[in-house]
Amino acid sequence: ICNQALRMRISLNVEGLDALDLRAQKPDGTAWNFNLRSDRKQARDLIDKLMPTWIIGAPPCTAFTWWNRGINYKKMPAEEVRKRISEGRKHLNFMVSLYRKQLARGAHFLHEHPQSAYSWMEVGIKSLSQSPLTHVVTADQCMYGLLTPTKGGGSAPATKPTTFMTSSRQMADLLMKRCDHSHEHQRLENGRCFAASFYPLKLIQTI
């Protein structure tokens, strides 16, 4: 999102863009890792200092996918499953704390996870989604240009229903576009999920 928005920052009047994730570096040159309490504290301190108008959160959803819960976890040691779910909840709860702070000072947030993710039933997320200050909508990413490889070497649209929770009614209105069934879809299976974890350009521009 930052990389694309930076290219348009003059026309969008966007300032102070930053990303805090495993692909971004802290001031000391190491990557952010929100499994670490020290990194969570450092991020909170930075946000308190910068007071951003928007925070966009898309914490890892792998701990909550129906694919893992229904299939993969059954093949894994119980302790490893508990660890993954615990880390997933840690990330979710961290983001919820940031979203609530945004609401408290009249600023905005946007949260995203797949529509089918079990994370939407987690206590913190469910409670926030039921607040009168938030709006929850679902978009099919095929309508924003999401493509996935086909067997013949080409590409085809992937539906990828994605649910967004936001404090902005205007943002919600922009992100509630469902598939118009004007095309055929390629299922996100056999290794296609990873490429689809990146937002298509039109979705980035819409946000």
mmCIF file of C-alpha atoms in Angstrom:
data_model
loop_
_atom_site.group_PDB
_atom_site.id
_atom_site.type_symbol
_atom_site.label_atom_id
_atom_site.label_comp_id
_atom_site.label_asym_id
_atom_site.label_seq_id
_atom_site.Cartn_x
_atom_site.Cartn_y
_atom_site.Cartn_z
ATOM 1 C CA ILE A 1 0.000 0.000 0.000
ATOM 2 C CA CYS A 2 2.778 2.429 0.918
ATOM 3 C CA ASN A 3 4.783 1.759 -2.239
ATOM 4 C CA GLN A 4 1.812 2.454 -4.515
ATOM 5 C CA ALA A 5 0.558 5.424 -2.515
ATOM 6 C CA LEU A 6 3.999 7.030 -2.528
ATOM 7 C CA ARG A 7 3.867 7.150 -6.320
ATOM 8 C CA MET A 8 0.635 9.132 -6.085
ATOM 9 C CA ARG A 9 1.357 11.145 -2.948
ATOM 10 C CA ILE A 10 1.345 14.543 -4.732
ATOM 11 C CA SER A 11 -2.148 14.029 -6.141
ATOM 12 C CA LEU A 12 -3.432 12.297 -3.012
ATOM 13 C CA ASN A 13 -1.855 14.763 -0.570
ATOM 14 C CA VAL A 14 -0.675 11.809 1.547
ATOM 15 C CA GLU A 15 2.077 12.411 4.090
ATOM 16 C CA GLY A 16 3.903 10.371 6.678
ATOM 17 C CA LEU A 17 3.375 6.930 5.122
ATOM 18 C CA ASP A 18 4.995 4.108 7.023
ATOM 19 C CA ALA A 19 4.736 0.327 7.303
ATOM 20 C CA LEU A 20 5.378 -1.752 10.394
ATOM 21 C CA ASP A 21 5.667 -5.427 9.475
ATOM 22 C CA LEU A 22 8.167 -8.237 8.894
ATOM 23 C CA ARG A 23 9.219 -6.663 5.566
ATOM 24 C CA ALA A 24 9.863 -3.237 7.119
ATOM 25 C CA GLN A 25 12.783 -2.162 9.293
ATOM 26 C CA LYS A 26 12.838 -0.510 12.682
ATOM 27 C CA PRO A 27 15.194 2.430 13.257
ATOM 28 C CA ASP A 28 17.905 -0.033 14.384
ATOM 29 C CA GLY A 29 17.765 -1.839 11.031
ATOM 30 C CA THR A 30 16.073 -5.029 12.238
ATOM 31 C CA ALA A 31 12.628 -6.157 11.067
ATOM 32 C CA TRP A 32 9.492 -5.533 13.093
ATOM 33 C CA ASN A 33 8.225 -8.632 14.882
ATOM 34 C CA PHE A 34 5.036 -8.206 16.872
ATOM 35 C CA ASN A 35 5.529 -11.540 18.594
ATOM 36 C CA LEU A 36 7.979 -9.524 20.701
ATOM 37 C CA ARG A 37 6.555 -7.374 23.490
ATOM 38 C CA SER A 38 9.378 -4.852 22.981
ATOM 39 C CA ASP A 39 8.388 -4.349 19.337
ATOM 40 C CA ARG A 40 4.734 -3.922 20.233
ATOM 41 C CA LYS A 41 5.692 -1.282 22.804
ATOM 42 C CA GLN A 42 7.967 0.481 20.337
ATOM 43 C CA ALA A 43 5.182 0.552 17.765
ATOM 44 C CA ARG A 44 2.711 1.964 20.297
ATOM 45 C CA ASP A 45 5.202 4.657 21.291
ATOM 46 C CA LEU A 46 5.747 5.563 17.635
ATOM 47 C CA ILE A 47 2.018 5.751 16.956
ATOM 48 C CA ASP A 48 1.492 7.897 20.068
ATOM 49 C CA LYS A 49 4.178 10.243 18.775
ATOM 50 C CA LEU A 50 3.008 10.448 15.143
ATOM 51 C CA MET A 51 -0.748 10.270 15.848
ATOM 52 C CA PRO A 52 -1.602 8.962 12.352
ATOM 53 C CA THR A 53 -4.966 9.788 10.832
ATOM 54 C CA TRP A 54 -5.266 6.178 9.647
ATOM 55 C CA ILE A 55 -3.971 2.800 10.755
ATOM 56 C CA ILE A 56 -4.410 -0.092 8.318
ATOM 57 C CA GLY A 57 -4.190 -3.537 9.871
ATOM 58 C CA ALA A 58 -3.910 -6.880 8.088
ATOM 59 C CA PRO A 59 -2.325 -9.172 10.699
ATOM 60 C CA PRO A 60 -1.412 -12.721 9.606
ATOM 61 C CA CYS A 61 -4.578 -14.741 9.073
ATOM 62 C CA THR A 62 -2.956 -18.177 8.771
ATOM 63 C CA ALA A 63 -3.795 -19.144 12.360
ATOM 64 C CA PHE A 64 -7.484 -18.610 11.627
ATOM 65 C CA THR A 65 -8.021 -19.940 8.108
ATOM 66 C CA TRP A 66 -10.611 -22.676 7.585
ATOM 67 C CA TRP A 67 -7.950 -24.579 5.588
ATOM 68 C CA ASN A 68 -5.642 -24.803 8.605
ATOM 69 C CA ARG A 69 -8.408 -25.318 11.167
ATOM 70 C CA GLY A 70 -10.177 -27.958 9.104
ATOM 71 C CA ILE A 71 -7.244 -29.836 7.560
ATOM 72 C CA ASN A 72 -3.658 -28.870 8.411
ATOM 73 C CA TYR A 73 -3.972 -28.569 12.186
ATOM 74 C CA LYS A 74 -5.204 -32.150 12.400
ATOM 75 C CA LYS A 75 -1.855 -33.314 11.020
ATOM 76 C CA MET A 76 0.285 -31.187 13.375
ATOM 77 C CA PRO A 77 1.437 -31.676 16.987
ATOM 78 C CA ALA A 78 -1.034 -30.152 19.430
ATOM 79 C CA GLU A 79 1.643 -27.917 20.973
ATOM 80 C CA GLU A 80 2.524 -26.411 17.588
ATOM 81 C CA VAL A 81 -1.156 -25.723 16.886
ATOM 82 C CA ARG A 82 -1.536 -23.995 20.275
ATOM 83 C CA LYS A 83 1.544 -21.892 19.564
ATOM 84 C CA ARG A 84 0.266 -20.739 16.170
ATOM 85 C CA ILE A 85 -3.181 -19.860 17.470
ATOM 86 C CA SER A 86 -1.656 -18.062 20.479
ATOM 87 C CA GLU A 87 0.567 -15.961 18.206
ATOM 88 C CA GLY A 88 -2.390 -15.204 15.952
ATOM 89 C CA ARG A 89 -4.435 -13.973 18.905
ATOM 90 C CA LYS A 90 -1.510 -11.901 20.138
ATOM 91 C CA HIS A 91 -1.385 -10.083 16.799
ATOM 92 C CA LEU A 92 -5.156 -9.602 16.701
ATOM 93 C CA ASN A 93 -5.368 -8.241 20.234
ATOM 94 C CA PHE A 94 -2.456 -5.895 19.562
ATOM 95 C CA MET A 95 -4.231 -4.471 16.519
ATOM 96 C CA VAL A 96 -7.529 -4.146 18.395
ATOM 97 C CA SER A 97 -5.765 -2.089 21.057
ATOM 98 C CA LEU A 98 -4.443 0.246 18.347
ATOM 99 C CA TYR A 99 -7.852 0.514 16.673
ATOM 100 C CA ARG A 100 -9.535 1.406 19.958
ATOM 101 C CA LYS A 101 -6.935 4.090 20.587
ATOM 102 C CA GLN A 102 -7.664 5.530 17.127
ATOM 103 C CA LEU A 103 -11.382 5.640 17.916
ATOM 104 C CA ALA A 104 -10.737 7.292 21.273
ATOM 105 C CA ARG A 105 -8.985 10.229 19.640
ATOM 106 C CA GLY A 106 -11.342 10.553 16.680
ATOM 107 C CA ALA A 107 -8.992 9.007 14.108
ATOM 108 C CA HIS A 108 -9.582 6.097 11.720
ATOM 109 C CA PHE A 109 -8.615 2.487 11.150
ATOM 110 C CA LEU A 110 -9.114 -0.192 8.506
ATOM 111 C CA HIS A 111 -8.858 -3.891 9.396
ATOM 112 C CA GLU A 112 -8.855 -6.735 6.892
ATOM 113 C CA HIS A 113 -9.093 -10.534 7.064
ATOM 114 C CA PRO A 114 -10.612 -13.131 4.715
ATOM 115 C CA GLN A 115 -14.380 -13.417 5.021
ATOM 116 C CA SER A 116 -14.065 -17.078 6.043
ATOM 117 C CA ALA A 117 -11.392 -16.501 8.721
ATOM 118 C CA TYR A 118 -12.305 -17.661 12.216
ATOM 119 C CA SER A 119 -10.690 -14.483 13.538
ATOM 120 C CA TRP A 120 -13.991 -12.666 13.057
ATOM 121 C CA MET A 121 -15.320 -14.717 15.970
ATOM 122 C CA GLU A 122 -12.433 -13.840 18.304
ATOM 123 C CA VAL A 123 -13.627 -11.861 21.330
ATOM 124 C CA GLY A 124 -11.739 -8.615 20.685
ATOM 125 C CA ILE A 125 -12.577 -8.440 16.978
ATOM 126 C CA LYS A 126 -16.209 -9.451 17.460
ATOM 127 C CA SER A 127 -16.695 -6.866 20.197
ATOM 128 C CA LEU A 128 -15.172 -4.088 18.099
ATOM 129 C CA SER A 129 -17.179 -5.089 15.022
ATOM 130 C CA GLN A 130 -20.395 -4.661 17.022
ATOM 131 C CA SER A 131 -19.527 -1.118 18.063
ATOM 132 C CA PRO A 132 -21.752 1.635 16.611
ATOM 133 C CA LEU A 133 -18.521 3.417 15.643
ATOM 134 C CA THR A 134 -17.448 0.706 13.187
ATOM 135 C CA HIS A 135 -18.680 -0.613 9.840
ATOM 136 C CA VAL A 136 -18.128 -4.145 8.502
ATOM 137 C CA VAL A 137 -18.389 -4.909 4.774
ATOM 138 C CA THR A 138 -17.213 -7.617 2.390
ATOM 139 C CA ALA A 139 -15.550 -7.216 -1.006
ATOM 140 C CA ASP A 140 -14.752 -9.770 -3.693
ATOM 141 C CA GLN A 141 -11.215 -8.983 -4.804
ATOM 142 C CA CYS A 142 -11.902 -10.121 -8.368
ATOM 143 C CA MET A 143 -13.785 -6.829 -8.740
ATOM 144 C CA TYR A 144 -10.565 -4.992 -7.914
ATOM 145 C CA GLY A 145 -8.484 -6.930 -10.436
ATOM 146 C CA LEU A 146 -7.158 -9.900 -8.436
ATOM 147 C CA LEU A 147 -5.785 -12.520 -10.847
ATOM 148 C CA THR A 148 -4.290 -15.946 -10.206
ATOM 149 C CA PRO A 149 -2.338 -18.289 -12.544
ATOM 150 C CA THR A 150 -4.169 -20.950 -14.523
ATOM 151 C CA LYS A 151 -2.860 -24.338 -15.654
ATOM 152 C CA GLY A 152 -2.332 -23.153 -19.207
ATOM 153 C CA GLY A 153 0.063 -20.415 -18.163
ATOM 154 C CA GLY A 154 -2.489 -17.643 -18.280
ATOM 155 C CA SER A 155 -4.420 -15.956 -15.491
ATOM 156 C CA ALA A 156 -8.009 -15.726 -14.314
ATOM 157 C CA PRO A 157 -9.885 -13.731 -11.690
ATOM 158 C CA ALA A 158 -9.906 -15.026 -8.100
ATOM 159 C CA THR A 159 -12.906 -14.157 -5.967
ATOM 160 C CA LYS A 160 -11.195 -14.052 -2.548
ATOM 161 C CA PRO A 161 -14.071 -12.646 -0.467
ATOM 162 C CA THR A 162 -12.440 -10.259 1.992
ATOM 163 C CA THR A 163 -14.105 -8.615 4.971
ATOM 164 C CA PHE A 164 -13.124 -5.127 6.079
ATOM 165 C CA MET A 165 -13.882 -3.418 9.373
ATOM 166 C CA THR A 166 -13.411 0.334 9.496
ATOM 167 C CA SER A 167 -14.319 3.442 11.448
ATOM 168 C CA SER A 168 -15.131 5.295 8.214
ATOM 169 C CA ARG A 169 -18.503 5.046 6.518
ATOM 170 C CA GLN A 170 -16.962 6.409 3.315
ATOM 171 C CA MET A 171 -14.248 3.746 3.317
ATOM 172 C CA ALA A 172 -16.837 1.041 3.949
ATOM 173 C CA ASP A 173 -18.921 2.239 1.001
ATOM 174 C CA LEU A 174 -15.891 1.931 -1.289
ATOM 175 C CA LEU A 175 -15.042 -1.582 -0.108
ATOM 176 C CA MET A 176 -18.370 -3.377 -0.388
ATOM 177 C CA LYS A 177 -18.145 -4.348 -4.055
ATOM 178 C CA ARG A 178 -19.279 -7.935 -4.684
ATOM 179 C CA CYS A 179 -18.664 -10.035 -7.793
ATOM 180 C CA ASP A 180 -20.984 -9.200 -10.718
ATOM 181 C CA HIS A 181 -20.536 -12.736 -12.172
ATOM 182 C CA SER A 182 -19.310 -11.371 -15.483
ATOM 183 C CA HIS A 183 -16.304 -13.731 -15.461
ATOM 184 C CA GLU A 184 -15.189 -17.215 -14.430
ATOM 185 C CA HIS A 185 -13.000 -17.708 -11.365
ATOM 186 C CA GLN A 186 -9.835 -19.682 -10.646
ATOM 187 C CA ARG A 187 -9.870 -21.267 -7.185
ATOM 188 C CA LEU A 188 -7.075 -20.285 -4.786
ATOM 189 C CA GLU A 189 -5.558 -23.720 -4.288
ATOM 190 C CA ASN A 190 -2.380 -25.649 -5.188
ATOM 191 C CA GLY A 191 -0.057 -22.875 -4.038
ATOM 192 C CA ARG A 192 -2.031 -19.967 -5.473
ATOM 193 C CA CYS A 193 -2.884 -18.440 -2.087
ATOM 194 C CA PHE A 194 0.505 -16.797 -1.531
ATOM 195 C CA ALA A 195 0.398 -14.566 -4.624
ATOM 196 C CA ALA A 196 -3.169 -13.598 -3.730
ATOM 197 C CA SER A 197 -2.017 -12.340 -0.325
ATOM 198 C CA PHE A 198 -0.947 -9.079 -2.008
ATOM 199 C CA TYR A 199 -3.624 -6.512 -2.762
ATOM 200 C CA PRO A 200 -4.321 -5.869 -6.458
ATOM 201 C CA LEU A 201 -3.457 -2.337 -7.584
ATOM 202 C CA LYS A 202 -7.076 -1.204 -7.954
ATOM 203 C CA LEU A 203 -7.818 -2.172 -4.352
ATOM 204 C CA ILE A 204 -4.772 -0.228 -3.144
ATOM 205 C CA GLN A 205 -5.845 2.816 -5.152
ATOM 206 C CA THR A 206 -9.388 2.533 -3.787
ATOM 207 C CA ILE A 207 -8.117 2.478 -0.194
#
